[in-house]
Short mmCIF file of C-alpha atoms in Angstrom, two decimals:
data_model
loop_
_atom_site.label_atom_id
_atom_site.label_comp_id
_atom_site.label_asym_id
_atom_site.label_seq_id
_atom_site.Cartn_x
_atom_site.Cartn_y
_atom_site.Cartn_z
CA UNK Z 1357 26.25 216.24 76.00
CA UNK Z 1358 24.42 217.38 78.97
CA UNK Z 1359 23.51 214.79 81.62
CA UNK Z 1360 20.00 215.04 82.99
CA UNK Z 1361 19.47 215.00 86.72
CA UNK Z 1362 17.50 212.13 88.39
CA UNK Z 1363 14.28 213.23 89.72
CA UNK Z 1364 13.73 212.86 93.50
CA UNK Z 1365 10.50 210.90 93.00
CA UNK Z 1366 12.26 208.32 90.85
CA UNK Z 1367 15.05 207.98 93.45
CA UNK Z 1368 12.51 207.29 96.13
CA UNK Z 1369 10.94 204.59 94.00
CA UNK Z 1370 14.31 202.93 93.53
CA UNK Z 1371 14.98 203.00 97.26
CA UNK Z 1372 11.61 201.49 98.10
CA UNK Z 1373 12.07 198.77 95.49
CA UNK Z 1374 15.52 197.88 96.79
CA UNK Z 1375 14.19 197.83 100.40
CA UNK Z 1376 11.28 195.55 99.46
CA UNK Z 1377 13.64 193.20 97.62
CA UNK Z 1378 16.01 193.06 100.61
CA UNK Z 1379 13.16 192.36 103.00
CA UNK Z 1380 11.93 189.59 100.72
CA UNK Z 1381 15.35 188.02 100.54
CA UNK Z 1382 15.73 188.21 104.33
CA UNK Z 1383 12.26 186.75 104.92
CA UNK Z 1384 12.92 183.86 102.59
CA UNK Z 1385 16.24 183.21 104.28
CA UNK Z 1386 14.70 183.23 107.76
CA UNK Z 1387 11.85 180.98 106.65
CA UNK Z 1388 14.27 178.53 105.10
CA UNK Z 1389 16.57 178.42 108.12
CA UNK Z 1390 13.68 178.06 110.58
CA UNK Z 1391 12.17 175.23 108.58
CA UNK Z 1392 15.52 173.51 108.39
CA UNK Z 1393 16.22 173.91 112.10
CA UNK Z 1394 12.73 172.69 113.00
CA UNK Z 1395 13.20 169.63 110.83
CA UNK Z 1396 16.61 169.03 112.33
CA UNK Z 1397 15.23 169.28 115.87
CA UNK Z 1398 12.48 166.80 115.00
CA UNK Z 1399 15.04 164.35 113.70
CA UNK Z 1400 17.15 164.81 116.83
CA UNK Z 1401 14.16 164.30 119.13
CA UNK Z 1402 13.13 161.17 117.23
CA UNK Z 1403 16.63 159.71 117.61
CA UNK Z 1404 16.65 160.50 121.33
CA UNK Z 1405 13.23 158.90 121.93
CA UNK Z 1406 14.24 155.83 119.93
CA UNK Z 1407 17.40 155.43 121.99
CA UNK Z 1408 15.42 155.76 125.24
CA UNK Z 1409 12.85 153.16 124.12
CA UNK Z 1410 15.57 150.73 123.10
CA UNK Z 1411 17.27 151.13 126.47
CA UNK Z 1412 13.98 150.51 128.26
CA UNK Z 1413 13.37 147.39 126.20
CA UNK Z 1414 16.80 146.09 127.14
CA UNK Z 1415 16.02 146.69 130.82
CA UNK Z 1416 12.52 145.17 130.75
CA UNK Z 1417 13.07 142.34 128.31
CA UNK Z 1418 15.50 139.88 129.92
CA UNK Z 1419 18.09 138.05 128.00
CA UNK Z 1420 17.80 134.31 127.86
CA UNK Z 1421 18.52 132.83 131.29
CA UNK Z 1422 18.36 136.20 133.05
CA UNK Z 1423 15.87 137.30 135.71
CA UNK Z 1424 13.57 140.10 134.53
CA UNK Z 1425 12.73 141.57 137.94
CA UNK Z 1426 15.85 141.75 140.04
CA UNK Z 1427 15.27 141.70 143.78
CA UNK Z 1428 17.65 143.63 146.03
CA UNK Z 1429 20.40 141.57 147.61
CA UNK Z 1430 20.25 142.77 151.22
CA UNK Z 1431 22.69 141.42 153.84
CA UNK Z 1432 20.72 139.50 156.47
CA UNK Z 1433 22.87 140.26 159.51
CA UNK Z 1434 24.07 143.75 158.70
CA UNK Z 1435 24.90 145.61 161.97
CA UNK Z 1436 22.84 148.63 160.89
CA UNK Z 1437 19.65 146.53 161.00
CA UNK Z 1438 20.57 143.94 163.66
CA UNK Z 1439 20.73 146.60 166.38
CA UNK Z 1440 16.94 146.79 166.18
CA UNK Z 1441 16.50 143.06 166.92
CA UNK Z 1442 16.48 141.66 170.43
CA UNK Z 1443 17.31 138.13 171.52
CA UNK Z 1444 14.21 136.00 171.94
CA UNK Z 1445 13.51 134.53 175.34
CA UNK Z 1446 13.96 130.77 175.55
CA UNK Z 1447 10.89 128.56 175.88
CA UNK Z 1448 11.51 125.79 178.37
CA UNK Z 1449 8.64 123.29 178.62
CA UNK Z 1450 7.82 121.86 182.01
CA UNK Z 1451 9.17 118.30 181.89
CA UNK Z 1452 8.14 117.52 185.47
CA UNK Z 1453 4.53 117.01 184.41
CA UNK Z 1454 4.36 116.30 180.66
CA UNK Z 1455 1.16 115.81 178.70
CA UNK Z 1456 -1.07 113.07 180.02
CA UNK Z 1457 -2.04 111.78 176.60
CA UNK Z 1458 -0.14 110.95 173.43
CA UNK Z 1459 -1.60 111.02 169.91
CA UNK Z 1460 -0.50 108.83 167.03
CA UNK Z 1461 -2.67 109.01 163.95
CA UNK Z 1462 -6.27 108.62 165.11
CA UNK Z 1463 -5.36 106.98 168.46
CA UNK Z 1464 -5.24 108.97 171.73
CA UNK Z 1465 -3.46 107.05 174.49
CA UNK Z 1466 -2.85 107.81 178.15
CA UNK Z 1467 0.91 108.15 178.60
CA UNK Z 1468 2.85 105.79 180.83
CA UNK Z 1469 4.78 108.68 182.38
CA UNK Z 1470 1.55 110.32 183.57
CA UNK Z 1471 0.41 107.05 185.15
CA UNK Z 1472 3.75 106.65 186.95
CA UNK Z 1473 3.45 110.16 188.39
CA UNK Z 1474 -0.27 110.28 189.26
CA UNK Z 1475 -1.43 106.67 189.40
CA UNK Z 1476 -4.36 105.27 187.42
CA UNK Z 1477 -5.97 107.84 185.13
CA UNK Z 1478 -9.48 107.96 183.69
CA UNK Z 1479 -10.15 110.29 180.76
CA UNK Z 1480 -13.14 111.45 178.75
CA UNK Z 1481 -12.97 112.43 175.09
CA UNK Z 1482 -15.40 114.79 173.36
CA UNK Z 1483 -14.77 115.03 169.65
CA UNK Z 1484 -15.07 118.45 168.06
CA UNK Z 1485 -17.70 118.48 165.31
CA UNK Z 1486 -17.80 121.25 162.72
CA UNK Z 1487 -21.15 122.94 162.09
CA UNK Z 1488 -20.09 126.04 160.16
CA UNK Z 1489 -16.94 128.08 159.72
CA UNK Z 1490 -17.75 129.93 162.95
CA UNK Z 1491 -19.45 127.25 165.01
CA UNK Z 1492 -18.45 123.89 166.43
CA UNK Z 1493 -20.14 121.50 168.80
CA UNK Z 1494 -18.85 118.76 171.08
CA UNK Z 1495 -19.89 115.16 170.65
CA UNK Z 1496 -21.00 113.01 173.57
CA UNK Z 1497 -18.24 112.21 176.04
CA UNK Z 1498 -16.62 108.78 175.79
CA UNK Z 1499 -14.72 107.50 178.81
CA UNK Z 1500 -11.49 105.53 178.42
CA UNK Z 1501 -8.65 104.32 180.64
CA UNK Z 1502 -6.12 103.29 178.00
CA UNK Z 1503 -6.82 104.67 174.55
CA UNK Z 1504 -9.48 106.27 172.36
CA UNK Z 1505 -9.76 106.32 168.58
CA UNK Z 1506 -10.97 109.42 166.76
CA UNK Z 1507 -13.97 108.57 164.61
CA UNK Z 1508 -15.70 111.83 163.62
CA UNK Z 1509 -13.13 114.61 163.89
CA UNK Z 1510 -9.43 115.39 163.94
CA UNK Z 1511 -9.75 117.28 167.24
CA UNK Z 1512 -11.06 116.39 170.67
CA UNK Z 1513 -11.37 117.87 174.14
CA UNK Z 1514 -9.75 115.56 176.68
CA UNK Z 1515 -10.42 115.80 180.43
CA UNK Z 1516 -8.65 113.45 182.81
CA UNK Z 1517 -8.81 112.64 186.53
CA UNK Z 1518 -5.97 110.78 188.24
CA UNK Z 1519 -6.05 108.55 191.28
CA UNK Z 1520 -4.21 111.20 193.32
CA UNK Z 1521 -6.97 113.71 192.57
CA UNK Z 1522 -5.03 115.72 189.98
CA UNK Z 1523 -6.96 116.92 186.93
CA UNK Z 1524 -5.77 117.57 183.40
CA UNK Z 1525 -7.58 119.11 180.42
CA UNK Z 1526 -6.57 120.02 176.91
CA UNK Z 1527 -7.42 119.93 173.22
CA UNK Z 1528 -5.59 117.35 171.13
CA UNK Z 1529 -5.20 116.90 167.39
CA UNK Z 1530 -4.94 113.68 165.43
CA UNK Z 1531 -5.90 112.31 162.02
CA UNK Z 1532 -9.14 110.33 161.84
CA UNK Z 1533 -9.54 108.31 158.66
CA UNK Z 1534 -13.30 107.98 158.30
CA UNK Z 1535 -13.69 110.98 155.98
CA UNK Z 1536 -10.54 110.03 154.12
CA UNK Z 1537 -11.95 106.59 153.37
CA UNK Z 1538 -14.92 108.18 151.62
CA UNK Z 1539 -12.64 109.83 149.07
CA UNK Z 1540 -10.26 108.39 146.52
CA UNK Z 1541 -7.03 108.69 148.47
CA UNK Z 1542 -3.73 107.07 147.52
CA UNK Z 1543 -0.79 107.25 145.16
CA UNK Z 1544 -2.66 105.05 142.69
CA UNK Z 1545 -4.86 108.03 141.90
CA UNK Z 1546 -1.92 110.34 141.22
CA UNK Z 1547 -1.14 111.46 137.69
CA UNK Z 1548 1.05 109.03 135.78
CA UNK Z 1549 3.41 111.81 134.74
CA UNK Z 1550 3.49 113.44 138.20
CA UNK Z 1551 6.00 113.06 141.00
CA UNK Z 1552 4.85 111.09 144.09
CA UNK Z 1553 5.77 113.85 146.52
CA UNK Z 1554 4.16 115.29 149.61
CA UNK Z 1555 3.76 119.05 149.19
CA UNK Z 1556 4.03 121.66 151.95
CA UNK Z 1557 3.49 125.38 151.29
CA UNK Z 1558 4.60 127.40 154.32
CA UNK Z 1559 3.94 131.12 154.42
CA UNK Z 1560 4.25 133.98 156.93
CA UNK Z 1561 2.13 137.07 156.47
CA UNK Z 1562 3.58 140.54 157.18
CA UNK Z 1563 7.06 139.10 157.72
CA UNK Z 1564 9.95 139.52 155.30
CA UNK Z 1565 12.23 136.64 154.37
CA UNK Z 1566 15.21 138.30 156.05
CA UNK Z 1567 13.28 138.93 159.28
CA UNK Z 1568 12.17 135.28 159.28
CA UNK Z 1569 15.83 134.25 159.10
CA UNK Z 1570 16.80 136.68 161.87
CA UNK Z 1571 13.99 135.85 164.29
CA UNK Z 1572 13.53 132.13 163.51
CA UNK Z 1573 16.99 130.85 162.58
CA UNK Z 1574 16.38 127.28 163.78
CA UNK Z 1575 13.11 127.02 161.89
CA UNK Z 1576 14.77 128.39 158.75
CA UNK Z 1577 17.65 125.95 159.12
CA UNK Z 1578 15.24 123.02 159.51
CA UNK Z 1579 13.19 124.07 156.50
CA UNK Z 1580 16.15 124.63 154.20
CA UNK Z 1581 18.60 121.97 155.37
CA UNK Z 1582 16.47 119.13 156.69
CA UNK Z 1583 13.39 119.49 154.48
CA UNK Z 1584 15.42 121.05 151.64
CA UNK Z 1585 12.63 123.55 151.06
CA UNK Z 1586 12.59 125.95 148.11
CA UNK Z 1587 12.57 129.49 149.50
CA UNK Z 1588 10.62 132.12 147.60
CA UNK Z 1589 12.92 135.15 147.48
CA UNK Z 1590 10.23 137.40 146.03
CA UNK Z 1591 7.16 137.52 143.81
CA UNK Z 1592 5.15 140.05 141.84
CA UNK Z 1593 2.45 141.72 143.94
CA UNK Z 1594 -0.79 141.75 141.95
CA UNK Z 1595 -3.07 143.18 144.64
CA UNK Z 1596 -3.02 145.34 147.76
CA UNK Z 1597 -3.64 143.21 150.84
CA UNK Z 1598 -3.22 139.62 152.00
CA UNK Z 1599 -6.31 138.12 150.28
CA UNK Z 1600 -5.48 139.99 147.09
CA UNK Z 1601 -1.88 138.70 147.13
CA UNK Z 1602 -2.56 135.18 148.40
CA UNK Z 1603 -5.56 134.42 146.17
CA UNK Z 1604 -3.47 134.35 142.95
CA UNK Z 1605 -0.93 132.07 144.62
CA UNK Z 1606 -3.64 129.56 145.59
CA UNK Z 1607 -5.88 129.90 142.51
CA UNK Z 1608 -3.78 131.22 139.64
CA UNK Z 1609 -6.23 134.11 139.21
CA UNK Z 1610 -6.55 137.59 140.61
CA UNK Z 1611 -9.42 138.57 142.89
CA UNK Z 1612 -11.02 140.54 140.04
CA UNK Z 1613 -11.12 137.43 137.85
CA UNK Z 1614 -13.09 135.44 140.44
CA UNK Z 1615 -16.64 135.70 141.82
CA UNK Z 1616 -17.00 138.52 144.34
CA UNK Z 1617 -16.71 137.22 147.92
CA UNK Z 1618 -16.38 140.54 149.72
CA UNK Z 1619 -18.70 141.13 152.65
CA UNK Z 1620 -19.39 144.70 151.55
CA UNK Z 1621 -21.42 143.55 148.54
CA UNK Z 1622 -24.00 141.97 150.84
CA UNK Z 1623 -26.27 139.24 149.51
CA UNK Z 1624 -24.46 139.22 146.17
CA UNK Z 1625 -21.33 137.89 147.86
CA UNK Z 1626 -20.32 134.28 147.20
CA UNK Z 1627 -18.69 131.93 149.67
CA UNK Z 1628 -15.05 131.13 149.05
CA UNK Z 1629 -15.99 127.60 147.98
CA UNK Z 1630 -16.32 128.96 144.44
CA UNK Z 1631 -12.58 129.72 144.30
CA UNK Z 1632 -10.54 127.12 142.34
CA UNK Z 1633 -8.13 126.54 145.23
CA UNK Z 1634 -5.04 124.51 144.41
CA UNK Z 1635 -5.88 121.87 147.00
CA UNK Z 1636 -8.96 120.93 144.93
CA UNK Z 1637 -6.60 119.85 142.16
CA UNK Z 1638 -4.49 117.89 144.63
CA UNK Z 1639 -7.57 116.10 145.97
CA UNK Z 1640 -8.46 114.97 142.47
CA UNK Z 1641 -5.12 113.20 142.34
CA UNK Z 1642 -5.43 111.25 145.58
CA UNK Z 1643 -3.95 113.71 148.08
CA UNK Z 1644 -5.15 114.30 151.62
CA UNK Z 1645 -5.17 118.08 151.90
CA UNK Z 1646 -4.63 120.12 155.04
CA UNK Z 1647 -5.11 123.85 155.63
CA UNK Z 1648 -3.41 125.14 158.78
CA UNK Z 1649 -3.64 128.76 159.86
CA UNK Z 1650 -2.30 130.56 162.93
CA UNK Z 1651 -5.67 131.58 164.36
CA UNK Z 1652 -9.29 131.95 163.37
CA UNK Z 1653 -9.02 135.71 162.94
CA UNK Z 1654 -5.94 135.40 160.71
CA UNK Z 1655 -7.25 132.77 158.33
CA UNK Z 1656 -6.56 134.32 154.90
CA UNK Z 1657 -10.12 133.95 153.55
CA UNK Z 1658 -11.52 135.57 156.70
CA UNK Z 1659 -8.84 138.24 157.11
CA UNK Z 1660 -10.27 141.60 158.16
CA UNK Z 1661 -13.75 140.18 157.61
CA UNK Z 1662 -13.15 140.80 153.92
CA UNK Z 1663 -15.10 137.75 152.85
CA UNK Z 1664 -18.65 136.74 153.67
CA UNK Z 1665 -18.75 133.78 156.03
CA UNK Z 1666 -15.58 132.16 154.75
CA UNK Z 1667 -16.30 128.62 153.56
CA UNK Z 1668 -19.79 127.17 153.44
CA UNK Z 1669 -18.57 123.58 153.16
CA UNK Z 1670 -15.48 121.84 154.48
CA UNK Z 1671 -12.36 123.48 153.06
CA UNK Z 1672 -10.07 120.49 153.23
CA UNK Z 1673 -10.44 117.08 154.93
CA UNK Z 1674 -8.17 118.41 157.70
CA UNK Z 1675 -8.48 122.03 158.79
CA UNK Z 1676 -6.96 123.75 161.81
CA UNK Z 1677 -9.82 126.26 162.03
CA UNK Z 1678 -12.01 123.78 163.90
CA UNK Z 1679 -9.56 123.49 166.79
CA UNK Z 1680 -8.98 127.24 166.92
CA UNK Z 1681 -12.67 127.84 167.62
CA UNK Z 1682 -12.52 125.49 170.60
CA UNK Z 1683 -10.60 127.72 173.06
CA UNK Z 1684 -13.16 130.51 172.73
CA UNK Z 1685 -15.98 128.08 173.38
CA UNK Z 1686 -14.14 126.72 176.43
CA UNK Z 1687 -13.70 130.23 177.81
CA UNK Z 1688 -9.92 130.25 177.57
CA UNK Z 1689 -7.42 132.37 175.63
CA UNK Z 1690 -5.18 129.40 174.97
CA UNK Z 1691 -4.51 129.01 171.26
CA UNK Z 1692 -1.85 126.30 171.47
CA UNK Z 1693 -2.42 122.62 172.11
CA UNK Z 1694 -1.61 120.75 175.29
CA UNK Z 1695 1.18 121.68 177.69
CA UNK Z 1696 2.63 124.38 175.41
CA UNK Z 1697 -0.37 126.58 176.26
CA UNK Z 1698 1.72 128.39 178.91
CA UNK Z 1699 3.72 129.85 176.01
CA UNK Z 1700 0.73 131.17 174.07
CA UNK Z 1701 1.16 134.49 175.88
CA UNK Z 1702 4.61 136.03 176.51
CA UNK Z 1703 3.41 137.83 179.65
CA UNK Z 1704 2.13 134.63 181.25
CA UNK Z 1705 5.36 132.86 180.35
CA UNK Z 1706 7.57 135.52 181.91
CA UNK Z 1707 5.54 135.55 185.10
CA UNK Z 1708 6.26 131.85 185.42
CA UNK Z 1709 10.01 132.41 185.32
CA UNK Z 1710 10.83 132.01 181.65
CA UNK Z 1711 12.05 135.60 181.45
CA UNK Z 1712 12.51 138.72 183.49
CA UNK Z 1713 9.97 141.48 183.92
CA UNK Z 1714 12.80 143.79 184.98
CA UNK Z 1715 13.99 144.22 181.41
CA UNK Z 1716 12.23 147.16 179.79
CA UNK Z 1717 12.98 145.65 176.39
CA UNK Z 1718 11.17 142.45 177.36
CA UNK Z 1719 8.24 144.39 178.81
CA UNK Z 1720 7.97 146.49 175.66
CA UNK Z 1721 8.06 143.37 173.51
CA UNK Z 1722 5.33 141.84 175.67
CA UNK Z 1723 3.10 144.90 175.39
CA UNK Z 1724 3.53 144.97 171.64
CA UNK Z 1725 1.81 141.56 171.50
CA UNK Z 1726 -1.44 143.33 172.42
CA UNK Z 1727 -3.47 143.82 169.22
CA UNK Z 1728 -3.47 147.37 167.77
CA UNK Z 1729 -1.39 148.80 170.63
CA UNK Z 1730 1.79 149.45 168.68
CA UNK Z 1731 5.30 150.32 169.83
CA UNK Z 1732 4.66 154.02 170.55
CA UNK Z 1733 1.62 153.41 172.76
CA UNK Z 1734 3.41 150.53 174.49
CA UNK Z 1735 6.35 152.82 175.24
CA UNK Z 1736 3.97 155.45 176.61
CA UNK Z 1737 2.46 152.89 179.01
CA UNK Z 1738 5.87 151.74 180.18
CA UNK Z 1739 7.05 155.31 180.66
CA UNK Z 1740 3.93 156.25 182.65
CA UNK Z 1741 3.61 153.20 184.92
CA UNK Z 1742 7.27 152.15 185.08
CA UNK Z 1743 6.87 148.37 184.92
CA UNK Z 1744 4.57 145.60 183.77
CA UNK Z 1745 3.09 145.04 187.27
CA UNK Z 1746 2.39 148.78 187.41
CA UNK Z 1747 0.47 148.57 184.12
CA UNK Z 1748 -1.42 145.48 185.29
CA UNK Z 1749 -2.51 147.14 188.55
CA UNK Z 1750 -3.58 150.37 186.80
CA UNK Z 1751 -7.30 150.93 186.36
CA UNK Z 1752 -8.89 151.17 182.95
CA UNK Z 1753 -9.46 154.90 183.54
CA UNK Z 1754 -5.77 155.41 184.24
CA UNK Z 1755 -4.84 153.48 181.11
CA UNK Z 1756 -7.31 155.54 179.07
CA UNK Z 1757 -5.54 158.77 180.05
CA UNK Z 1758 -2.38 157.46 178.37
CA UNK Z 1759 -3.60 155.50 175.34
CA UNK Z 1760 -7.27 156.44 174.97
CA UNK Z 1761 -10.45 154.63 176.08
CA UNK Z 1762 -10.73 152.32 173.06
CA UNK Z 1763 -7.27 150.80 173.52
CA UNK Z 1764 -7.50 150.84 177.31
CA UNK Z 1765 -10.36 148.34 177.28
CA UNK Z 1766 -8.55 145.89 174.99
CA UNK Z 1767 -5.30 146.22 176.98
CA UNK Z 1768 -7.10 145.56 180.28
CA UNK Z 1769 -8.90 142.55 178.81
CA UNK Z 1770 -5.69 141.14 177.38
CA UNK Z 1771 -3.74 141.54 180.62
CA UNK Z 1772 -6.55 140.06 182.71
CA UNK Z 1773 -6.71 137.12 180.34
CA UNK Z 1774 -2.96 136.69 180.68
CA UNK Z 1775 -3.13 136.56 184.46
CA UNK Z 1776 -5.94 134.03 184.39
#
């Protein structure tokens, strides 16, 4: 039997068919494997993200009894940081001529020691009366030779003349009880389930806890050991700036949750009286409340002129702001009461023998007390003029060549005020 030969056209058809079939098989295989790998990668990614989220939850969500936000435990007196701190000069009050008056509660009395030194003393008291947050006035002078009782204010200007011709003048602080009598003050008004405790909140702005311990060890020891104070090791910052951080501490609300008191909003700005300050709650429960700040310009509600006019009404029955306005009205830079005024300015203190002007470290520290000068500009002044007397004797033009005209004026004013 004769075998027929396959035609070339039919062979080509077979080859094409087989090629198409192979391509189809390969395509299906690739599609299947890609789909499988893609699915597998999705599963893997899901597992990885789940593990990451669980780890984050373990970090953020504290276990029972554990602190959620852990603050760094930094050694206070580590040598690497202590080399940047210098020993403070010692303040030694002049005991040869102590204050002429003593204050106990509302009573201002001429001291026996002053009488022994200077003979009979006659004094005049002018009580400081608050008009607004930025303005005070003095009451009529009342003369006394033994004692005077505060009736209208917690602060008074006292001027005295002794038999030997010596004069003495200062601002004193006491506690007058006339305003207190008008309010419901006493433990009987306290909450029945509350603790009958006096409460002191002490805060330092722009100063870390560790630096407070390093620079003010005796104060820290007194607060923690004698007063057994609770030290705040850290807190959650809820705003950028002192008012924004302090407002929640005193009100329980952020600045955005309260009426707008910023000066920049103009007539729409409220006075800070609208804030639900914590001392308002204390006053409702029979407490006498006191607000004490370092200086008028650093009072938190007035800081950087952020708020319009501060308080319209009296902030607390006792407020340090009233006495801090007094020195400016008297034409003096003194911001500390009575005989300690010589220590209100480090330069003035050193010139009186409390420290040495020969130490460049001391001079630099003194210059850094000048507002807005800073360490670099202070170092430039010291390098240019060599010593503190050299800086004092320099003209404002000479100072301006080193630190600029704007700072030169404030430095000259500060140094002139120190000398006076």
